């Protein structure tokens, strides 16, 4: 029996070959092996969305995915949203302009769900945003400011 | 308003890290050679610990320490912010579901978890636990606390921790046209910060370093220093910005445990709780509050009479203070000739309750405001009208001997009513409610700040406040920006390191804008005075001819910026100017709370809703929340706090509650069966508004905010449900099932 | 989480061989949205985890074939909800798929997994019963097919034998016009496990198929042939009586913390009547008579 497996995965545009324990989740591996701690751990049952990352274009809860499952896949985490020189993308800018982050702990997950939504639906309605981000709990309950930010980012992208 | 100064909706200071994933929360910090800790707990509430067998657990590869009560000093060290009653680990008996009995430190998380499961705790479940007020008060009930912990306390042989009496006037001699008497219940709810609590400790030379998600790092420093008999200077506390706290992270919990484990192993140790474990660590006190309201037929309040029982849990934490501060203002913002309040903190075999946004006020507000509405209905008086009739006017001493009403509260109430459309015809099937909440700000306080104006005119602000989302960094930076004329992107706010940042009493009671804000302002003024001296020296004029204001230096015949003056004044060696500020509100031993309110948080909440007659589901169609903030230093942040508080209030009003089994286990641990509002649970329309008359005690007239918009949500919703359905429900949360059951009872 | 052997067979045959070899010590992994929780909590401690997502035959696909829409075992809820044929023929399945967890869950959770997990609260079970779905099963003795009604057994139990796995769900394209609706009872509007799941379908011949879940050990299908329920002109009272009769077999859990038995029973009647009404309204008018 092999406790670890070598996987090839593209994380934020960089190809990586990682030896991962087969029973560790993508969340564990991102935080502990890859050193990307922007992805957060909270409920570990797929309810809070703090660990949301984008895998092959879709937002997923990285706490419910074994790291071995991303072998051959492309993963984007919150660290992958800004440009390499640190310039923020329109969604991140809008989050700051609208006051979306309060404590900030849920924000990486909110951003990833929002980015996935905008990638798929560039002109979302308020209801689309509420639905698209319903899997991301915010206990500061900045939902209205988060929604406003997503809509504002969509507006910027349209121009 | 744009810009960087006070009143601008500036971007959050610390926001960049929060949107890039670079903000470092506690669990993101890794220490070299660190051990991972996992708690050992029992799946029951009250149990007698017979023996602990570590043998199997010790065989797990990588295990370095299994700490039990035996391994700690004797007698068991205890601590707490009010009573020193919380043991580092349970000893002899567990007193609530999930109380830690032992802890494993291992080289990997996997090993710690595996070993924790293998620690065999031979125990006897004691089924006769105390999980309710009625059981706690039953003379045959077991005592939750060992009476020896409370020597010389006449109540030590009961489950009542303290019974407090407040009030004024003589309730019994008052003649009222109508007396309404009811009992209102409020459930146990939990903070559910998205960041679970975390703790680290490491040996640090001849002292110790502690990392914690704590709101009160300086209280933690004192606690650890006392337990370990170390000078404060040898206890270094790091307090990274908490990822949400809401009061749950105020007081030390498991830091002493990790401190002892670190000293025992000689290595850094880290314990990150699971979300389920945080449910077992912190909660709000559940309450049963009986209230008698005496009214004249014109709606004038004659008396209020409260008997308030707070079920506080197994250890006191800060709960006795919650009981006193929550109940002292039970009569609310009204002028009431006679008030009697009997308030008890009652021990139970449940998770220790602690501070939680609103600090006891949401519970009493649910009772008071709901009962007032019953009176209004019985008298046929409009619910808005009855409030306006009794509401204290600005400057009125509505609580004898305390701070007079410090705002135009009438304005806030009218604004909330107007936003809701209180006077407009009610759409069919809908109901409306309006309720008022009032909370004392801090009654004492002590904050220091140091501000350094560096040689290039950029600024460092040192503040011991915890920025847990309320945006303290931003408002402190805005104050400095305003006073020193420095843009926000040239200001850094340093927090969370007790060896670097001067003392702050605590981050609680919505105090920081007023208390620390004043300290920061004074530190900036200290710098302004130095700039003034510098400018006078440079121009060879008398200091009295120079003034410094909003980043500008005014001299005879010319003006210059602070930065220009600084750069010239410092000369070729460079250097910096250092300013210090202090803000203090001393204890008043005569006052029942140890001090009068520094300010009040006043809020008016008005809602409109409909109830599904088939299922009992409530849809909030409109939710308007208006707070008296004095001045919004950053309106964007004020909106975020108020909307967030309003939605959190909807959580405990509509869906949140612990569910227990007969033996005191919390059945709905974690995110699957403890429901909090999501983006799909928002009111169809939610708006917040601020009353700004610059009449607060803080810089520029600011008052504290952040809790107000939560206080009165429940009674506003409850009242609207009554109007929509005719049902009166006196128990929260108003789940669809509970509303449906009330509909069935009526049938 | 305890470690295990992770395997990712390339063929169904290989997966079947592994399953047969390890029997109850093997766990199948598709979306993982339930399994990973069970592994973390130690509720399941398999020796072998067999990841089905690298099997060519099971790759995500929705195909139309011989009067059936065939949904392969690794097809996730997001794809099902967005498929135009499923939207056209099986709108109530779409209504159930879009409320399975959150967007993140739906990007991982599979229809086959939702059924195989055997949860009484599985959102897609009632529509699959109403639409008469067929489960395609591969095993040591080859392929077999089974009505979903026979496949679901009880909490956590389905009719899979040692060495068997579900390769696809096959939905027969309705031959007659049909109106259908899915509804559920939850504790909040946001993502939640349902206290009642309910699907109702009425067809042009007046046959009503009603399935409900979360009110007993498994989802239950009831068929009403008299035509009264489907009759837009029949009185609410008459329909209520028939529905009450149909729901007599409901056996809600006495210990559930999500809803009391009384509330669940009452809500079955409320949601049943509402879903029936919606289904009737959705039945294409011109062919309804």
mmCIF file of C-alpha atoms in Angstrom, chain C residues 69-283:
data_model
loop_
_atom_site.group_PDB
_atom_site.id
_atom_site.type_symbol
_atom_site.label_atom_id
_atom_site.label_comp_id
_atom_site.label_asym_id
_atom_site.label_seq_id
_atom_site.Cartn_x
_atom_site.Cartn_y
_atom_site.Cartn_z
ATOM 1 C CA UNK C 69 -31.367 10.005 -21.712
ATOM 2 C CA UNK C 70 -28.337 8.323 -20.291
ATOM 3 C CA UNK C 71 -26.308 10.063 -17.588
ATOM 4 C CA UNK C 72 -22.926 8.502 -16.887
ATOM 5 C CA UNK C 73 -21.883 7.814 -13.315
ATOM 6 C CA UNK C 74 -19.389 10.628 -12.986
ATOM 7 C CA UNK C 75 -21.671 13.328 -14.405
ATOM 8 C CA UNK C 76 -22.089 16.112 -11.879
ATOM 9 C CA UNK C 77 -25.193 18.062 -10.889
ATOM 10 C CA UNK C 78 -24.013 21.234 -12.617
ATOM 11 C CA UNK C 79 -23.885 19.447 -15.978
ATOM 12 C CA UNK C 80 -27.239 17.808 -15.418
ATOM 13 C CA UNK C 81 -28.915 21.081 -14.524
ATOM 14 C CA UNK C 82 -27.480 22.792 -17.580
ATOM 15 C CA UNK C 83 -28.263 20.094 -20.130
ATOM 16 C CA UNK C 84 -30.967 21.245 -22.510
ATOM 17 C CA UNK C 85 -32.440 17.790 -23.054
ATOM 18 C CA UNK C 86 -32.800 17.254 -19.351
ATOM 19 C CA UNK C 87 -34.304 20.701 -18.973
ATOM 20 C CA UNK C 88 -36.798 19.795 -21.707
ATOM 21 C CA UNK C 89 -37.784 16.300 -20.645
ATOM 22 C CA UNK C 90 -37.038 16.242 -16.945
ATOM 23 C CA UNK C 91 -37.460 19.762 -15.544
ATOM 24 C CA UNK C 92 -38.211 18.501 -12.032
ATOM 25 C CA UNK C 93 -34.887 16.687 -11.996
ATOM 26 C CA UNK C 94 -33.245 19.992 -12.823
ATOM 27 C CA UNK C 95 -35.169 21.637 -9.991
ATOM 28 C CA UNK C 96 -33.805 19.050 -7.614
ATOM 29 C CA UNK C 97 -30.261 19.100 -8.992
ATOM 30 C CA UNK C 98 -29.941 22.865 -8.539
ATOM 31 C CA UNK C 99 -30.676 22.669 -4.826
ATOM 32 C CA UNK C 100 -28.164 19.946 -4.041
ATOM 33 C CA UNK C 101 -25.787 21.856 -1.777
ATOM 34 C CA UNK C 102 -24.065 24.908 -3.171
ATOM 35 C CA UNK C 103 -22.488 25.684 -6.532
ATOM 36 C CA UNK C 104 -19.283 24.141 -5.195
ATOM 37 C CA UNK C 105 -21.044 20.936 -4.182
ATOM 38 C CA UNK C 106 -22.911 20.688 -7.458
ATOM 39 C CA UNK C 107 -19.642 20.962 -9.347
ATOM 40 C CA UNK C 108 -18.559 17.705 -7.684
ATOM 41 C CA UNK C 109 -21.622 15.744 -6.617
ATOM 42 C CA UNK C 110 -22.882 13.168 -9.088
ATOM 43 C CA UNK C 111 -26.396 11.956 -9.741
ATOM 44 C CA UNK C 112 -25.278 8.360 -9.385
ATOM 45 C CA UNK C 113 -23.623 9.190 -6.080
ATOM 46 C CA UNK C 114 -26.714 10.957 -4.816
ATOM 47 C CA UNK C 115 -28.669 7.718 -5.296
ATOM 48 C CA UNK C 116 -25.944 5.280 -4.255
ATOM 49 C CA UNK C 117 -25.334 7.136 -1.016
ATOM 50 C CA UNK C 118 -28.781 5.951 0.016
ATOM 51 C CA UNK C 119 -29.690 9.091 1.931
ATOM 52 C CA UNK C 120 -33.424 9.321 2.632
ATOM 53 C CA UNK C 121 -33.058 13.057 1.984
ATOM 54 C CA UNK C 122 -31.404 12.743 -1.440
ATOM 55 C CA UNK C 123 -32.859 15.569 -3.472
ATOM 56 C CA UNK C 124 -32.810 13.780 -6.796
ATOM 57 C CA UNK C 125 -34.469 10.580 -5.561
ATOM 58 C CA UNK C 126 -38.110 11.775 -5.847
ATOM 59 C CA UNK C 127 -37.769 13.065 -9.420
ATOM 60 C CA UNK C 128 -35.945 9.926 -10.442
ATOM 61 C CA UNK C 129 -38.814 7.894 -9.043
ATOM 62 C CA UNK C 130 -41.386 10.048 -10.794
ATOM 63 C CA UNK C 131 -39.498 9.827 -14.068
ATOM 64 C CA UNK C 132 -39.058 6.076 -13.621
ATOM 65 C CA UNK C 133 -35.290 6.158 -13.871
ATOM 66 C CA UNK C 134 -33.307 3.023 -14.486
ATOM 67 C CA UNK C 135 -29.981 2.281 -12.852
ATOM 68 C CA UNK C 136 -27.380 0.589 -15.028
ATOM 69 C CA UNK C 137 -25.162 -1.673 -12.954
ATOM 70 C CA UNK C 138 -21.918 -3.384 -13.865
ATOM 71 C CA UNK C 139 -20.733 -6.365 -11.875
ATOM 72 C CA UNK C 140 -18.780 -9.573 -11.946
ATOM 73 C CA UNK C 141 -21.580 -11.165 -13.962
ATOM 74 C CA UNK C 142 -21.881 -8.379 -16.476
ATOM 75 C CA UNK C 143 -24.420 -5.604 -16.769
ATOM 76 C CA UNK C 144 -27.884 -5.467 -15.308
ATOM 77 C CA UNK C 145 -30.554 -2.807 -15.123
ATOM 78 C CA UNK C 146 -32.969 -1.996 -12.366
ATOM 79 C CA UNK C 147 -35.750 0.491 -11.720
ATOM 80 C CA UNK C 148 -34.555 3.126 -9.291
ATOM 81 C CA UNK C 149 -37.566 2.230 -7.131
ATOM 82 C CA UNK C 150 -36.120 -1.244 -6.665
ATOM 83 C CA UNK C 151 -32.581 0.026 -6.331
ATOM 84 C CA UNK C 152 -33.178 2.229 -3.290
ATOM 85 C CA UNK C 153 -33.452 0.059 -0.168
ATOM 86 C CA UNK C 154 -33.084 2.080 2.992
ATOM 87 C CA UNK C 155 -30.812 4.491 4.829
ATOM 88 C CA UNK C 156 -27.360 4.051 3.324
ATOM 89 C CA UNK C 157 -28.501 0.913 1.525
ATOM 90 C CA UNK C 158 -28.982 0.249 -2.162
ATOM 91 C CA UNK C 159 -29.377 -2.981 -4.084
ATOM 92 C CA UNK C 160 -25.747 -3.347 -5.119
ATOM 93 C CA UNK C 161 -24.157 -6.733 -4.682
ATOM 94 C CA UNK C 162 -20.501 -7.387 -3.995
ATOM 95 C CA UNK C 163 -18.410 -6.211 -6.888
ATOM 96 C CA UNK C 164 -21.121 -4.064 -8.437
ATOM 97 C CA UNK C 165 -21.129 -0.416 -9.312
ATOM 98 C CA UNK C 166 -23.508 1.972 -11.034
ATOM 99 C CA UNK C 167 -22.321 2.991 -14.480
ATOM 100 C CA UNK C 168 -25.191 5.250 -15.486
ATOM 101 C CA UNK C 169 -28.656 6.510 -14.737
ATOM 102 C CA UNK C 170 -31.058 6.122 -17.643
ATOM 103 C CA UNK C 171 -34.161 8.228 -17.853
ATOM 104 C CA UNK C 172 -36.928 7.158 -20.234
ATOM 105 C CA UNK C 173 -38.062 10.102 -22.333
ATOM 106 C CA UNK C 174 -41.744 10.605 -21.439
ATOM 107 C CA UNK C 175 -43.961 9.377 -24.221
ATOM 108 C CA UNK C 176 -46.880 11.556 -23.212
ATOM 109 C CA UNK C 177 -46.877 15.241 -22.296
ATOM 110 C CA UNK C 178 -46.097 15.639 -18.649
ATOM 111 C CA UNK C 179 -46.068 18.422 -16.105
ATOM 112 C CA UNK C 180 -43.778 18.015 -13.133
ATOM 113 C CA UNK C 181 -42.546 19.971 -10.166
ATOM 114 C CA UNK C 182 -40.015 19.422 -7.418
ATOM 115 C CA UNK C 183 -40.222 21.108 -4.042
ATOM 116 C CA UNK C 184 -38.630 20.752 -0.647
ATOM 117 C CA UNK C 185 -38.820 21.948 2.917
ATOM 118 C CA UNK C 186 -35.729 23.465 4.478
ATOM 119 C CA UNK C 187 -34.791 25.407 7.576
ATOM 120 C CA UNK C 188 -33.450 28.353 5.636
ATOM 121 C CA UNK C 189 -33.490 29.459 2.033
ATOM 122 C CA UNK C 190 -29.783 28.926 1.573
ATOM 123 C CA UNK C 191 -28.277 25.491 1.091
ATOM 124 C CA UNK C 192 -29.758 22.979 3.459
ATOM 125 C CA UNK C 193 -30.528 19.330 3.875
ATOM 126 C CA UNK C 194 -34.225 19.021 3.222
ATOM 127 C CA UNK C 195 -36.729 17.902 5.826
ATOM 128 C CA UNK C 196 -39.019 16.924 2.967
ATOM 129 C CA UNK C 197 -38.229 16.320 -0.666
ATOM 130 C CA UNK C 198 -41.186 15.924 -2.980
ATOM 131 C CA UNK C 199 -41.778 15.583 -6.682
ATOM 132 C CA UNK C 200 -45.073 15.391 -8.489
ATOM 133 C CA UNK C 201 -45.693 14.578 -12.132
ATOM 134 C CA UNK C 202 -49.007 14.520 -13.970
ATOM 135 C CA UNK C 203 -49.357 13.339 -17.527
ATOM 136 C CA UNK C 204 -51.860 13.883 -20.293
ATOM 137 C CA UNK C 205 -53.637 10.628 -19.425
ATOM 138 C CA UNK C 206 -54.383 11.900 -15.962
ATOM 139 C CA UNK C 207 -51.900 9.716 -14.177
ATOM 140 C CA UNK C 208 -50.210 11.337 -11.208
ATOM 141 C CA UNK C 209 -46.857 10.106 -9.971
ATOM 142 C CA UNK C 210 -45.824 11.525 -6.633
ATOM 143 C CA UNK C 211 -42.636 10.738 -4.784
ATOM 144 C CA UNK C 212 -41.401 12.039 -1.483
ATOM 145 C CA UNK C 213 -38.313 11.594 0.608
ATOM 146 C CA UNK C 214 -36.816 12.457 3.975
ATOM 147 C CA UNK C 215 -39.979 11.259 5.713
ATOM 148 C CA UNK C 216 -38.999 7.659 6.237
ATOM 149 C CA UNK C 217 -36.139 5.264 5.591
ATOM 150 C CA UNK C 218 -36.254 5.828 1.840
ATOM 151 C CA UNK C 219 -37.935 7.907 -0.820
ATOM 152 C CA UNK C 220 -41.351 6.552 -1.754
ATOM 153 C CA UNK C 221 -43.206 6.579 -5.073
ATOM 154 C CA UNK C 222 -46.999 6.631 -5.242
ATOM 155 C CA UNK C 223 -49.041 6.457 -8.422
ATOM 156 C CA UNK C 224 -52.603 7.713 -8.639
ATOM 157 C CA UNK C 225 -54.475 6.449 -11.683
ATOM 158 C CA UNK C 226 -58.018 7.731 -11.107
ATOM 159 C CA UNK C 227 -57.312 11.046 -12.756
ATOM 160 C CA UNK C 228 -58.805 13.075 -9.914
ATOM 161 C CA UNK C 229 -55.508 14.516 -8.708
ATOM 162 C CA UNK C 230 -54.549 15.557 -12.212
ATOM 163 C CA UNK C 231 -57.921 17.083 -12.916
ATOM 164 C CA UNK C 232 -57.565 20.866 -12.877
ATOM 165 C CA UNK C 233 -61.269 21.131 -12.069
ATOM 166 C CA UNK C 234 -61.421 18.742 -9.128
ATOM 167 C CA UNK C 235 -61.816 20.470 -5.770
ATOM 168 C CA UNK C 236 -58.915 21.102 -3.448
ATOM 169 C CA UNK C 237 -60.715 19.210 -0.706
ATOM 170 C CA UNK C 238 -61.095 16.078 -2.810
ATOM 171 C CA UNK C 239 -57.458 16.218 -3.777
ATOM 172 C CA UNK C 240 -56.409 16.849 -0.196
ATOM 173 C CA UNK C 241 -58.256 13.728 0.896
ATOM 174 C CA UNK C 242 -56.523 11.637 -1.734
ATOM 175 C CA UNK C 243 -53.134 13.097 -0.853
ATOM 176 C CA UNK C 244 -53.704 12.481 2.847
ATOM 177 C CA UNK C 245 -54.439 8.874 2.028
ATOM 178 C CA UNK C 246 -51.277 8.649 -0.044
ATOM 179 C CA UNK C 247 -49.156 10.075 2.753
ATOM 180 C CA UNK C 248 -50.423 7.697 5.424
ATOM 181 C CA UNK C 249 -47.366 5.532 4.924
ATOM 182 C CA UNK C 250 -44.952 8.336 5.761
ATOM 183 C CA UNK C 251 -42.839 7.489 8.770
ATOM 184 C CA UNK C 252 -40.822 10.534 9.764
ATOM 185 C CA UNK C 253 -37.954 10.028 12.181
ATOM 186 C CA UNK C 254 -38.844 10.555 15.822
ATOM 187 C CA UNK C 255 -35.331 11.665 16.684
ATOM 188 C CA UNK C 256 -34.582 14.046 13.854
ATOM 189 C CA UNK C 257 -33.494 17.516 14.909
ATOM 190 C CA UNK C 258 -34.421 18.984 11.536
ATOM 191 C CA UNK C 259 -38.186 18.746 11.898
ATOM 192 C CA UNK C 260 -40.703 17.066 14.165
ATOM 193 C CA UNK C 261 -42.780 14.140 12.880
ATOM 194 C CA UNK C 262 -45.988 16.173 13.109
ATOM 195 C CA UNK C 263 -44.532 19.044 11.180
ATOM 196 C CA UNK C 264 -43.138 16.754 8.529
ATOM 197 C CA UNK C 265 -46.465 14.987 8.076
ATOM 198 C CA UNK C 266 -48.318 18.280 7.837
ATOM 199 C CA UNK C 267 -45.826 19.718 5.406
ATOM 200 C CA UNK C 268 -46.099 16.675 3.177
ATOM 201 C CA UNK C 269 -49.728 17.617 2.686
ATOM 202 C CA UNK C 270 -48.926 21.290 2.097
ATOM 203 C CA UNK C 271 -46.040 20.676 -0.274
ATOM 204 C CA UNK C 272 -47.850 17.804 -1.953
ATOM 205 C CA UNK C 273 -50.810 19.995 -2.815
ATOM 206 C CA UNK C 274 -48.559 22.795 -4.003
ATOM 207 C CA UNK C 275 -46.366 20.587 -6.168
ATOM 208 C CA UNK C 276 -49.456 18.946 -7.641
ATOM 209 C CA UNK C 277 -50.890 22.328 -8.519
ATOM 210 C CA UNK C 278 -47.643 23.433 -10.138
ATOM 211 C CA UNK C 279 -47.364 20.171 -12.063
ATOM 212 C CA UNK C 280 -50.891 20.603 -13.408
ATOM 213 C CA UNK C 281 -50.125 24.173 -14.423
ATOM 214 C CA UNK C 282 -47.008 22.992 -16.211
ATOM 215 C CA UNK C 283 -48.771 20.270 -18.177
#
